[in-house]
Amino acid sequence: MKKMIYALLIVAMVLTLGACAKTTPTEDTYEQDTTEKETFVVGFDQDFPPMGFVADDGEFTGFDLELAAIVAERLDKELVLQPIAWDSKDMELESKNIDCVWNGFTINGREETYTWTDAYMANNQVFVVKEGSGIETLADLTDKAVVVQADSSAEAALGEVEDLVATFGDYLKAADYNMALMDLESGAVDAVVMDEIVARYQIEKRGSAFVVLEEALAAESYGVGFLLGNESLRDQVQEALEDMAADGTLETVSMKWFGEDVTTIGK
């Protein structure tokens, strides 16, 4: 009987020690927890060169994504690049799947919908047509097929000129501008309405016989957009951008992508 009691006591002690070993954090555990970085999740359209796109090596790249990477490093955060459907950006922000939208995101007309950084770049919405198409002015778009990306700034800008849109033969919407430009190249449409900075980059890289009409649809500015009310993270990113403008980083990245300084912070 004494032997049985003694054995039971030994078993109880072993179980108690095992439980303590599982519940008491080690020094290594504490070190691991404290070295984990906060993430900075950037939502972007992966078909929007040169702001954000998939490079030939399959990696995400672009002017905006490079700026985001530098900001994340300066904030000591882990950058997570999250491709999104452009017309789902509000849902992605509201569900906290992303921290911001950073991808040629136009402030104009959306001032009260998101919490914004200051504008870091200027842009125009323009019409792109085939060279030699005979379309030289907005009046020449009468009875022509015009395409725009769904839920884009170009679509919003066209909403302000209903009289012009009424002259189009067809007014179409595409999921992305790569598809729209392919339709233009094939002759399926006559004009694409899009961001000038993207249009000129595409023309240069594709070597396509496209031209940008001189008459712009609308002038606008790009910013980094956050969920309305997320001023804390916005302020961190804004400060980093201002520091990058002051030390020449914004200019260096702009020269790499555009051959000139197109940034506007601190100007």
PDB file of C-alpha atoms in Angstrom:
ATOM      1  CA  MET A   1       0.000   0.000   0.000  1.00  0.00           C
ATOM      2  CA  LYS A   2       2.823   2.433   0.899  1.00  0.00           C
ATOM      3  CA  LYS A   3       4.555   1.592  -2.353  1.00  0.00           C
ATOM      4  CA  MET A   4       1.370   2.382  -4.299  1.00  0.00           C
ATOM      5  CA  ILE A   5       0.957   5.786  -2.572  1.00  0.00           C
ATOM      6  CA  TYR A   6       4.601   6.610  -3.209  1.00  0.00           C
ATOM      7  CA  ALA A   7       4.222   5.773  -6.913  1.00  0.00           C
ATOM      8  CA  LEU A   8       1.165   7.967  -7.209  1.00  0.00           C
ATOM      9  CA  LEU A   9       3.025  10.887  -5.632  1.00  0.00           C
ATOM     10  CA  ILE A  10       5.870  10.495  -8.137  1.00  0.00           C
ATOM     11  CA  VAL A  11       3.426  10.521 -11.065  1.00  0.00           C
ATOM     12  CA  ALA A  12       1.715  13.647  -9.696  1.00  0.00           C
ATOM     13  CA  MET A  13       5.061  15.453  -9.375  1.00  0.00           C
ATOM     14  CA  VAL A  14       6.031  14.566 -12.950  1.00  0.00           C
ATOM     15  CA  LEU A  15       2.708  15.844 -14.332  1.00  0.00           C
ATOM     16  CA  THR A  16       3.005  19.079 -12.356  1.00  0.00           C
ATOM     17  CA  LEU A  17       6.538  19.725 -13.605  1.00  0.00           C
ATOM     18  CA  GLY A  18       5.453  18.988 -17.177  1.00  0.00           C
ATOM     19  CA  ALA A  19       2.582  21.456 -16.938  1.00  0.00           C
ATOM     20  CA  CYS A  20       4.890  24.145 -15.586  1.00  0.00           C
ATOM     21  CA  ALA A  21       7.330  23.529 -18.414  1.00  0.00           C
ATOM     22  CA  LYS A  22       4.562  24.054 -20.989  1.00  0.00           C
ATOM     23  CA  THR A  23       3.084  27.210 -19.474  1.00  0.00           C
ATOM     24  CA  THR A  24       6.237  29.076 -18.419  1.00  0.00           C
ATOM     25  CA  PRO A  25       7.637  31.116 -21.348  1.00  0.00           C
ATOM     26  CA  THR A  26      11.361  30.750 -21.903  1.00  0.00           C
ATOM     27  CA  GLU A  27      13.727  33.614 -22.571  1.00  0.00           C
ATOM     28  CA  ASP A  28      13.868  32.557 -26.237  1.00  0.00           C
ATOM     29  CA  THR A  29      10.075  32.829 -26.488  1.00  0.00           C
ATOM     30  CA  TYR A  30      10.137  36.388 -25.206  1.00  0.00           C
ATOM     31  CA  GLU A  31      12.881  37.297 -27.694  1.00  0.00           C
ATOM     32  CA  GLN A  32      10.906  35.852 -30.583  1.00  0.00           C
ATOM     33  CA  ASP A  33       7.756  37.778 -29.646  1.00  0.00           C
ATOM     34  CA  THR A  34       9.520  41.111 -29.288  1.00  0.00           C
ATOM     35  CA  THR A  35      11.381  40.867 -32.595  1.00  0.00           C
ATOM     36  CA  GLU A  36       8.293  40.235 -34.732  1.00  0.00           C
ATOM     37  CA  LYS A  37       7.565  43.245 -36.938  1.00  0.00           C
ATOM     38  CA  GLU A  38       4.200  44.809 -37.563  1.00  0.00           C
ATOM     39  CA  THR A  39       3.028  44.365 -41.131  1.00  0.00           C
ATOM     40  CA  PHE A  40       2.252  47.131 -43.587  1.00  0.00           C
ATOM     41  CA  VAL A  41      -0.198  45.685 -46.120  1.00  0.00           C
ATOM     42  CA  VAL A  42      -0.395  47.664 -49.347  1.00  0.00           C
ATOM     43  CA  GLY A  43      -3.303  47.030 -51.716  1.00  0.00           C
ATOM     44  CA  PHE A  44      -2.605  47.633 -55.411  1.00  0.00           C
ATOM     45  CA  ASP A  45      -3.736  46.837 -58.946  1.00  0.00           C
ATOM     46  CA  GLN A  46      -1.127  44.455 -60.345  1.00  0.00           C
ATOM     47  CA  ASP A  47      -1.958  45.495 -63.928  1.00  0.00           C
ATOM     48  CA  PHE A  48      -1.126  49.186 -63.567  1.00  0.00           C
ATOM     49  CA  PRO A  49       2.432  49.815 -64.775  1.00  0.00           C
ATOM     50  CA  PRO A  50       4.544  51.716 -63.930  1.00  0.00           C
ATOM     51  CA  MET A  51       2.882  52.222 -60.537  1.00  0.00           C
ATOM     52  CA  GLY A  52       2.437  48.546 -59.645  1.00  0.00           C
ATOM     53  CA  PHE A  53       2.657  45.445 -61.826  1.00  0.00           C
ATOM     54  CA  VAL A  54       4.166  41.989 -62.312  1.00  0.00           C
ATOM     55  CA  ALA A  55       7.687  42.093 -63.768  1.00  0.00           C
ATOM     56  CA  ASP A  56       9.068  39.591 -66.267  1.00  0.00           C
ATOM     57  CA  ASP A  57      10.604  37.624 -63.386  1.00  0.00           C
ATOM     58  CA  GLY A  58       7.180  37.208 -61.793  1.00  0.00           C
ATOM     59  CA  GLU A  59       7.913  39.633 -58.930  1.00  0.00           C
ATOM     60  CA  PHE A  60       5.805  42.661 -58.060  1.00  0.00           C
ATOM     61  CA  THR A  61       7.445  45.949 -58.939  1.00  0.00           C
ATOM     62  CA  GLY A  62       6.626  49.551 -59.805  1.00  0.00           C
ATOM     63  CA  PHE A  63       7.181  53.146 -58.765  1.00  0.00           C
ATOM     64  CA  ASP A  64       4.560  53.148 -56.014  1.00  0.00           C
ATOM     65  CA  LEU A  65       5.595  49.739 -54.707  1.00  0.00           C
ATOM     66  CA  GLU A  66       9.209  50.835 -54.490  1.00  0.00           C
ATOM     67  CA  LEU A  67       8.176  53.898 -52.485  1.00  0.00           C
ATOM     68  CA  ALA A  68       6.044  51.679 -50.237  1.00  0.00           C
ATOM     69  CA  ALA A  69       9.000  49.366 -49.602  1.00  0.00           C
ATOM     70  CA  ILE A  70      11.183  52.279 -48.526  1.00  0.00           C
ATOM     71  CA  VAL A  71       8.456  53.651 -46.252  1.00  0.00           C
ATOM     72  CA  ALA A  72       7.955  50.231 -44.648  1.00  0.00           C
ATOM     73  CA  GLU A  73      11.686  49.939 -43.982  1.00  0.00           C
ATOM     74  CA  ARG A  74      11.828  53.386 -42.396  1.00  0.00           C
ATOM     75  CA  LEU A  75       8.825  52.559 -40.217  1.00  0.00           C
ATOM     76  CA  ASP A  76      10.414  49.206 -39.260  1.00  0.00           C
ATOM     77  CA  LYS A  77       7.422  47.327 -40.633  1.00  0.00           C
ATOM     78  CA  GLU A  78       7.223  44.219 -42.784  1.00  0.00           C
ATOM     79  CA  LEU A  79       5.891  45.120 -46.225  1.00  0.00           C
ATOM     80  CA  VAL A  80       3.130  42.875 -47.572  1.00  0.00           C
ATOM     81  CA  LEU A  81       2.079  43.531 -51.177  1.00  0.00           C
ATOM     82  CA  GLN A  82      -1.547  42.534 -51.724  1.00  0.00           C
ATOM     83  CA  PRO A  83      -2.963  42.597 -55.275  1.00  0.00           C
ATOM     84  CA  ILE A  84      -6.630  43.576 -55.304  1.00  0.00           C
ATOM     85  CA  ALA A  85      -9.444  43.943 -57.792  1.00  0.00           C
ATOM     86  CA  TRP A  86      -9.666  47.702 -58.228  1.00  0.00           C
ATOM     87  CA  ASP A  87     -13.433  47.793 -57.848  1.00  0.00           C
ATOM     88  CA  SER A  88     -13.106  45.903 -54.518  1.00  0.00           C
ATOM     89  CA  LYS A  89     -10.706  48.338 -52.845  1.00  0.00           C
ATOM     90  CA  ASP A  90     -13.320  49.712 -50.427  1.00  0.00           C
ATOM     91  CA  MET A  91     -14.249  46.236 -49.235  1.00  0.00           C
ATOM     92  CA  GLU A  92     -10.562  45.344 -48.794  1.00  0.00           C
ATOM     93  CA  LEU A  93      -9.998  48.424 -46.626  1.00  0.00           C
ATOM     94  CA  GLU A  94     -13.165  48.025 -44.579  1.00  0.00           C
ATOM     95  CA  SER A  95     -12.453  44.357 -43.849  1.00  0.00           C
ATOM     96  CA  LYS A  96      -8.874  45.269 -42.791  1.00  0.00           C
ATOM     97  CA  ASN A  97      -7.389  42.971 -45.422  1.00  0.00           C
ATOM     98  CA  ILE A  98      -5.164  45.884 -46.435  1.00  0.00           C
ATOM     99  CA  ASP A  99      -3.843  48.943 -44.601  1.00  0.00           C
ATOM    100  CA  CYS A 100      -3.911  51.309 -47.569  1.00  0.00           C
ATOM    101  CA  VAL A 101      -4.357  51.648 -51.303  1.00  0.00           C
ATOM    102  CA  TRP A 102      -1.125  52.787 -52.934  1.00  0.00           C
ATOM    103  CA  ASN A 103      -1.175  52.480 -56.694  1.00  0.00           C
ATOM    104  CA  GLY A 104      -1.805  55.625 -58.693  1.00  0.00           C
ATOM    105  CA  PHE A 105      -4.781  56.339 -56.426  1.00  0.00           C
ATOM    106  CA  THR A 106      -6.479  59.615 -57.330  1.00  0.00           C
ATOM    107  CA  ILE A 107      -7.457  61.953 -54.497  1.00  0.00           C
ATOM    108  CA  ASN A 108      -9.728  64.238 -56.532  1.00  0.00           C
ATOM    109  CA  GLY A 109     -13.396  63.503 -55.948  1.00  0.00           C
ATOM    110  CA  ARG A 110     -12.566  61.084 -53.127  1.00  0.00           C
ATOM    111  CA  GLU A 111     -11.380  63.611 -50.519  1.00  0.00           C
ATOM    112  CA  GLU A 112     -14.087  62.730 -47.998  1.00  0.00           C
ATOM    113  CA  THR A 113     -14.152  58.983 -48.683  1.00  0.00           C
ATOM    114  CA  TYR A 114     -10.662  58.063 -47.471  1.00  0.00           C
ATOM    115  CA  THR A 115      -7.999  59.406 -45.131  1.00  0.00           C
ATOM    116  CA  TRP A 116      -5.206  60.656 -47.404  1.00  0.00           C
ATOM    117  CA  THR A 117      -1.556  61.547 -47.332  1.00  0.00           C
ATOM    118  CA  ASP A 118      -0.640  64.770 -49.088  1.00  0.00           C
ATOM    119  CA  ALA A 119      -0.485  64.415 -52.862  1.00  0.00           C
ATOM    120  CA  TYR A 120       2.887  63.050 -53.942  1.00  0.00           C
ATOM    121  CA  MET A 121       2.393  63.170 -57.710  1.00  0.00           C
ATOM    122  CA  ALA A 122       0.344  64.985 -60.372  1.00  0.00           C
ATOM    123  CA  ASN A 123      -1.461  63.296 -63.249  1.00  0.00           C
ATOM    124  CA  ASN A 124      -4.036  63.831 -66.003  1.00  0.00           C
ATOM    125  CA  GLN A 125      -6.813  61.667 -67.368  1.00  0.00           C
ATOM    126  CA  VAL A 126      -6.329  61.446 -71.130  1.00  0.00           C
ATOM    127  CA  PHE A 127      -7.590  59.745 -74.286  1.00  0.00           C
ATOM    128  CA  VAL A 128      -5.292  57.255 -76.020  1.00  0.00           C
ATOM    129  CA  VAL A 129      -5.937  56.388 -79.660  1.00  0.00           C
ATOM    130  CA  LYS A 130      -4.173  54.587 -82.476  1.00  0.00           C
ATOM    131  CA  GLU A 131      -1.711  56.639 -84.467  1.00  0.00           C
ATOM    132  CA  GLY A 132      -3.207  57.503 -87.838  1.00  0.00           C
ATOM    133  CA  SER A 133      -6.758  56.838 -86.637  1.00  0.00           C
ATOM    134  CA  GLY A 134      -7.921  60.303 -87.650  1.00  0.00           C
ATOM    135  CA  ILE A 135      -8.936  61.028 -84.043  1.00  0.00           C
ATOM    136  CA  GLU A 136      -7.177  64.223 -83.011  1.00  0.00           C
ATOM    137  CA  THR A 137      -9.692  66.071 -80.831  1.00  0.00           C
ATOM    138  CA  LEU A 138     -12.492  65.158 -78.448  1.00  0.00           C
ATOM    139  CA  ALA A 139     -14.980  66.089 -81.170  1.00  0.00           C
ATOM    140  CA  ASP A 140     -13.548  63.265 -83.292  1.00  0.00           C
ATOM    141  CA  LEU A 141     -14.765  60.723 -80.727  1.00  0.00           C
ATOM    142  CA  THR A 142     -18.333  61.060 -82.007  1.00  0.00           C
ATOM    143  CA  ASP A 143     -19.777  57.612 -82.750  1.00  0.00           C
ATOM    144  CA  LYS A 144     -16.533  55.956 -81.631  1.00  0.00           C
ATOM    145  CA  ALA A 145     -16.113  53.078 -79.152  1.00  0.00           C
ATOM    146  CA  VAL A 146     -14.462  54.321 -75.961  1.00  0.00           C
ATOM    147  CA  VAL A 147     -13.336  52.074 -73.091  1.00  0.00           C
ATOM    148  CA  VAL A 148     -12.393  52.846 -69.484  1.00  0.00           C
ATOM    149  CA  GLN A 149     -11.354  50.779 -66.469  1.00  0.00           C
ATOM    150  CA  ALA A 150     -14.268  50.006 -64.156  1.00  0.00           C
ATOM    151  CA  ASP A 151     -14.408  52.121 -60.974  1.00  0.00           C
ATOM    152  CA  SER A 152     -11.418  54.181 -62.078  1.00  0.00           C
ATOM    153  CA  SER A 153     -10.704  57.893 -61.878  1.00  0.00           C
ATOM    154  CA  ALA A 154     -11.202  58.072 -65.631  1.00  0.00           C
ATOM    155  CA  GLU A 155     -14.715  56.685 -65.235  1.00  0.00           C
ATOM    156  CA  ALA A 156     -15.420  59.259 -62.516  1.00  0.00           C
ATOM    157  CA  ALA A 157     -14.062  62.055 -64.712  1.00  0.00           C
ATOM    158  CA  LEU A 158     -16.274  60.988 -67.622  1.00  0.00           C
ATOM    159  CA  GLY A 159     -19.222  61.133 -65.251  1.00  0.00           C
ATOM    160  CA  GLU A 160     -18.634  64.879 -65.082  1.00  0.00           C
ATOM    161  CA  VAL A 161     -18.902  65.342 -68.856  1.00  0.00           C
ATOM    162  CA  GLU A 162     -22.136  63.562 -69.746  1.00  0.00           C
ATOM    163  CA  ASP A 163     -22.554  65.614 -72.927  1.00  0.00           C
ATOM    164  CA  LEU A 164     -19.246  64.254 -74.247  1.00  0.00           C
ATOM    165  CA  VAL A 165     -20.080  60.665 -73.281  1.00  0.00           C
ATOM    166  CA  ALA A 166     -23.413  60.988 -75.069  1.00  0.00           C
ATOM    167  CA  THR A 167     -21.527  61.467 -78.350  1.00  0.00           C
ATOM    168  CA  PHE A 168     -19.721  58.120 -78.074  1.00  0.00           C
ATOM    169  CA  GLY A 169     -20.954  55.287 -80.231  1.00  0.00           C
ATOM    170  CA  ASP A 170     -20.176  52.787 -77.460  1.00  0.00           C
ATOM    171  CA  TYR A 171     -19.024  53.387 -73.889  1.00  0.00           C
ATOM    172  CA  LEU A 172     -17.392  50.250 -72.502  1.00  0.00           C
ATOM    173  CA  LYS A 173     -15.724  49.217 -69.239  1.00  0.00           C
ATOM    174  CA  ALA A 174     -12.778  46.853 -68.872  1.00  0.00           C
ATOM    175  CA  ALA A 175     -11.418  45.047 -65.832  1.00  0.00           C
ATOM    176  CA  ASP A 176      -7.948  46.552 -66.338  1.00  0.00           C
ATOM    177  CA  TYR A 177      -5.992  48.738 -68.727  1.00  0.00           C
ATOM    178  CA  ASN A 178      -3.934  45.921 -70.210  1.00  0.00           C
ATOM    179  CA  MET A 179      -7.172  44.481 -71.584  1.00  0.00           C
ATOM    180  CA  ALA A 180      -8.318  47.907 -72.739  1.00  0.00           C
ATOM    181  CA  LEU A 181      -5.079  48.590 -74.609  1.00  0.00           C
ATOM    182  CA  MET A 182      -5.188  45.156 -76.245  1.00  0.00           C
ATOM    183  CA  ASP A 183      -8.689  45.992 -77.454  1.00  0.00           C
ATOM    184  CA  LEU A 184      -7.384  49.292 -78.830  1.00  0.00           C
ATOM    185  CA  GLU A 185      -4.511  47.553 -80.578  1.00  0.00           C
ATOM    186  CA  SER A 186      -6.837  44.972 -82.158  1.00  0.00           C
ATOM    187  CA  GLY A 187      -9.280  47.629 -83.314  1.00  0.00           C
ATOM    188  CA  ALA A 188     -12.096  46.447 -81.049  1.00  0.00           C
ATOM    189  CA  VAL A 189     -12.298  49.979 -79.599  1.00  0.00           C
ATOM    190  CA  ASP A 190     -11.258  53.406 -80.856  1.00  0.00           C
ATOM    191  CA  ALA A 191     -10.030  55.083 -77.667  1.00  0.00           C
ATOM    192  CA  VAL A 192      -9.002  54.332 -74.093  1.00  0.00           C
ATOM    193  CA  VAL A 193      -9.450  56.868 -71.291  1.00  0.00           C
ATOM    194  CA  MET A 194      -6.699  56.428 -68.701  1.00  0.00           C
ATOM    195  CA  ASP A 195      -3.988  57.984 -66.518  1.00  0.00           C
ATOM    196  CA  GLU A 196      -1.481  59.928 -68.607  1.00  0.00           C
ATOM    197  CA  ILE A 197       1.515  58.737 -66.596  1.00  0.00           C
ATOM    198  CA  VAL A 198       0.494  55.131 -67.251  1.00  0.00           C
ATOM    199  CA  ALA A 199      -0.386  55.766 -70.894  1.00  0.00           C
ATOM    200  CA  ARG A 200       2.985  57.288 -71.765  1.00  0.00           C
ATOM    201  CA  TYR A 201       4.828  54.494 -69.927  1.00  0.00           C
ATOM    202  CA  GLN A 202       2.825  51.863 -71.816  1.00  0.00           C
ATOM    203  CA  ILE A 203       3.470  53.551 -75.166  1.00  0.00           C
ATOM    204  CA  GLU A 204       7.215  53.658 -74.496  1.00  0.00           C
ATOM    205  CA  LYS A 205       7.473  50.065 -73.249  1.00  0.00           C
ATOM    206  CA  ARG A 206       5.138  48.462 -75.786  1.00  0.00           C
ATOM    207  CA  GLY A 207       6.513  50.326 -78.771  1.00  0.00           C
ATOM    208  CA  SER A 208       2.896  50.532 -79.854  1.00  0.00           C
ATOM    209  CA  ALA A 209       1.638  53.075 -82.357  1.00  0.00           C
ATOM    210  CA  PHE A 210      -0.574  54.833 -79.807  1.00  0.00           C
ATOM    211  CA  VAL A 211      -0.838  58.575 -79.229  1.00  0.00           C
ATOM    212  CA  VAL A 212      -2.233  60.692 -76.402  1.00  0.00           C
ATOM    213  CA  LEU A 213      -4.688  63.401 -77.444  1.00  0.00           C
ATOM    214  CA  GLU A 214      -3.596  66.912 -76.503  1.00  0.00           C
ATOM    215  CA  GLU A 215      -6.929  67.689 -74.833  1.00  0.00           C
ATOM    216  CA  ALA A 216      -6.853  66.219 -71.332  1.00  0.00           C
ATOM    217  CA  LEU A 217     -10.067  65.109 -69.670  1.00  0.00           C
ATOM    218  CA  ALA A 218      -9.130  66.110 -66.105  1.00  0.00           C
ATOM    219  CA  ALA A 219      -6.160  67.076 -63.936  1.00  0.00           C
ATOM    220  CA  GLU A 220      -5.667  65.204 -60.677  1.00  0.00           C
ATOM    221  CA  SER A 221      -3.247  64.198 -57.928  1.00  0.00           C
ATOM    222  CA  TYR A 222      -2.130  60.853 -56.509  1.00  0.00           C
ATOM    223  CA  GLY A 223      -2.044  60.073 -52.796  1.00  0.00           C
ATOM    224  CA  VAL A 224      -1.927  57.102 -50.437  1.00  0.00           C
ATOM    225  CA  GLY A 225      -5.467  56.284 -49.286  1.00  0.00           C
ATOM    226  CA  PHE A 226      -6.360  54.771 -45.902  1.00  0.00           C
ATOM    227  CA  LEU A 227      -9.625  53.713 -44.318  1.00  0.00           C
ATOM    228  CA  LEU A 228     -11.467  56.854 -43.276  1.00  0.00           C
ATOM    229  CA  GLY A 229     -10.329  57.749 -39.769  1.00  0.00           C
ATOM    230  CA  ASN A 230      -7.030  55.850 -39.808  1.00  0.00           C
ATOM    231  CA  GLU A 231      -5.024  58.989 -39.171  1.00  0.00           C
ATOM    232  CA  SER A 232      -2.401  57.296 -37.009  1.00  0.00           C
ATOM    233  CA  LEU A 233      -0.957  55.160 -39.798  1.00  0.00           C
ATOM    234  CA  ARG A 234      -1.492  57.940 -42.331  1.00  0.00           C
ATOM    235  CA  ASP A 235       0.606  60.291 -40.205  1.00  0.00           C
ATOM    236  CA  GLN A 236       3.445  57.763 -40.007  1.00  0.00           C
ATOM    237  CA  VAL A 237       3.487  57.305 -43.784  1.00  0.00           C
ATOM    238  CA  GLN A 238       3.188  61.054 -44.376  1.00  0.00           C
ATOM    239  CA  GLU A 239       6.190  61.760 -42.150  1.00  0.00           C
ATOM    240  CA  ALA A 240       8.247  59.108 -43.943  1.00  0.00           C
ATOM    241  CA  LEU A 241       7.347  60.595 -47.337  1.00  0.00           C
ATOM    242  CA  GLU A 242       8.310  64.072 -46.176  1.00  0.00           C
ATOM    243  CA  ASP A 243      11.665  62.749 -44.956  1.00  0.00           C
ATOM    244  CA  MET A 244      12.172  61.008 -48.309  1.00  0.00           C
ATOM    245  CA  ALA A 245      11.443  64.263 -50.129  1.00  0.00           C
ATOM    246  CA  ALA A 246      13.898  66.160 -47.929  1.00  0.00           C
ATOM    247  CA  ASP A 247      16.766  63.697 -48.344  1.00  0.00           C
ATOM    248  CA  GLY A 248      16.305  63.239 -52.102  1.00  0.00           C
ATOM    249  CA  THR A 249      14.947  59.688 -52.035  1.00  0.00           C
ATOM    250  CA  LEU A 250      11.697  60.571 -53.822  1.00  0.00           C
ATOM    251  CA  GLU A 251      13.630  62.290 -56.590  1.00  0.00           C
ATOM    252  CA  THR A 252      16.017  59.334 -56.969  1.00  0.00           C
ATOM    253  CA  VAL A 253      13.190  56.804 -57.325  1.00  0.00           C
ATOM    254  CA  SER A 254      11.310  59.101 -59.713  1.00  0.00           C
ATOM    255  CA  MET A 255      14.383  59.526 -61.923  1.00  0.00           C
ATOM    256  CA  LYS A 256      14.747  55.743 -62.066  1.00  0.00           C
ATOM    257  CA  TRP A 257      11.197  55.215 -63.310  1.00  0.00           C
ATOM    258  CA  PHE A 258      10.416  58.372 -65.290  1.00  0.00           C
ATOM    259  CA  GLY A 259      13.724  60.042 -66.100  1.00  0.00           C
ATOM    260  CA  GLU A 260      12.582  63.166 -64.257  1.00  0.00           C
ATOM    261  CA  ASP A 261      11.318  64.196 -60.845  1.00  0.00           C
ATOM    262  CA  VAL A 262       7.530  64.019 -61.033  1.00  0.00           C
ATOM    263  CA  THR A 263       6.945  64.080 -57.271  1.00  0.00           C
ATOM    264  CA  THR A 264       5.194  66.993 -55.586  1.00  0.00           C
ATOM    265  CA  ILE A 265       5.800  66.650 -51.819  1.00  0.00           C
ATOM    266  CA  GLY A 266       7.886  69.535 -50.539  1.00  0.00           C
ATOM    267  CA  LYS A 267       7.662  71.354 -53.872  1.00  0.00           C
TER     268      LYS A 267
END
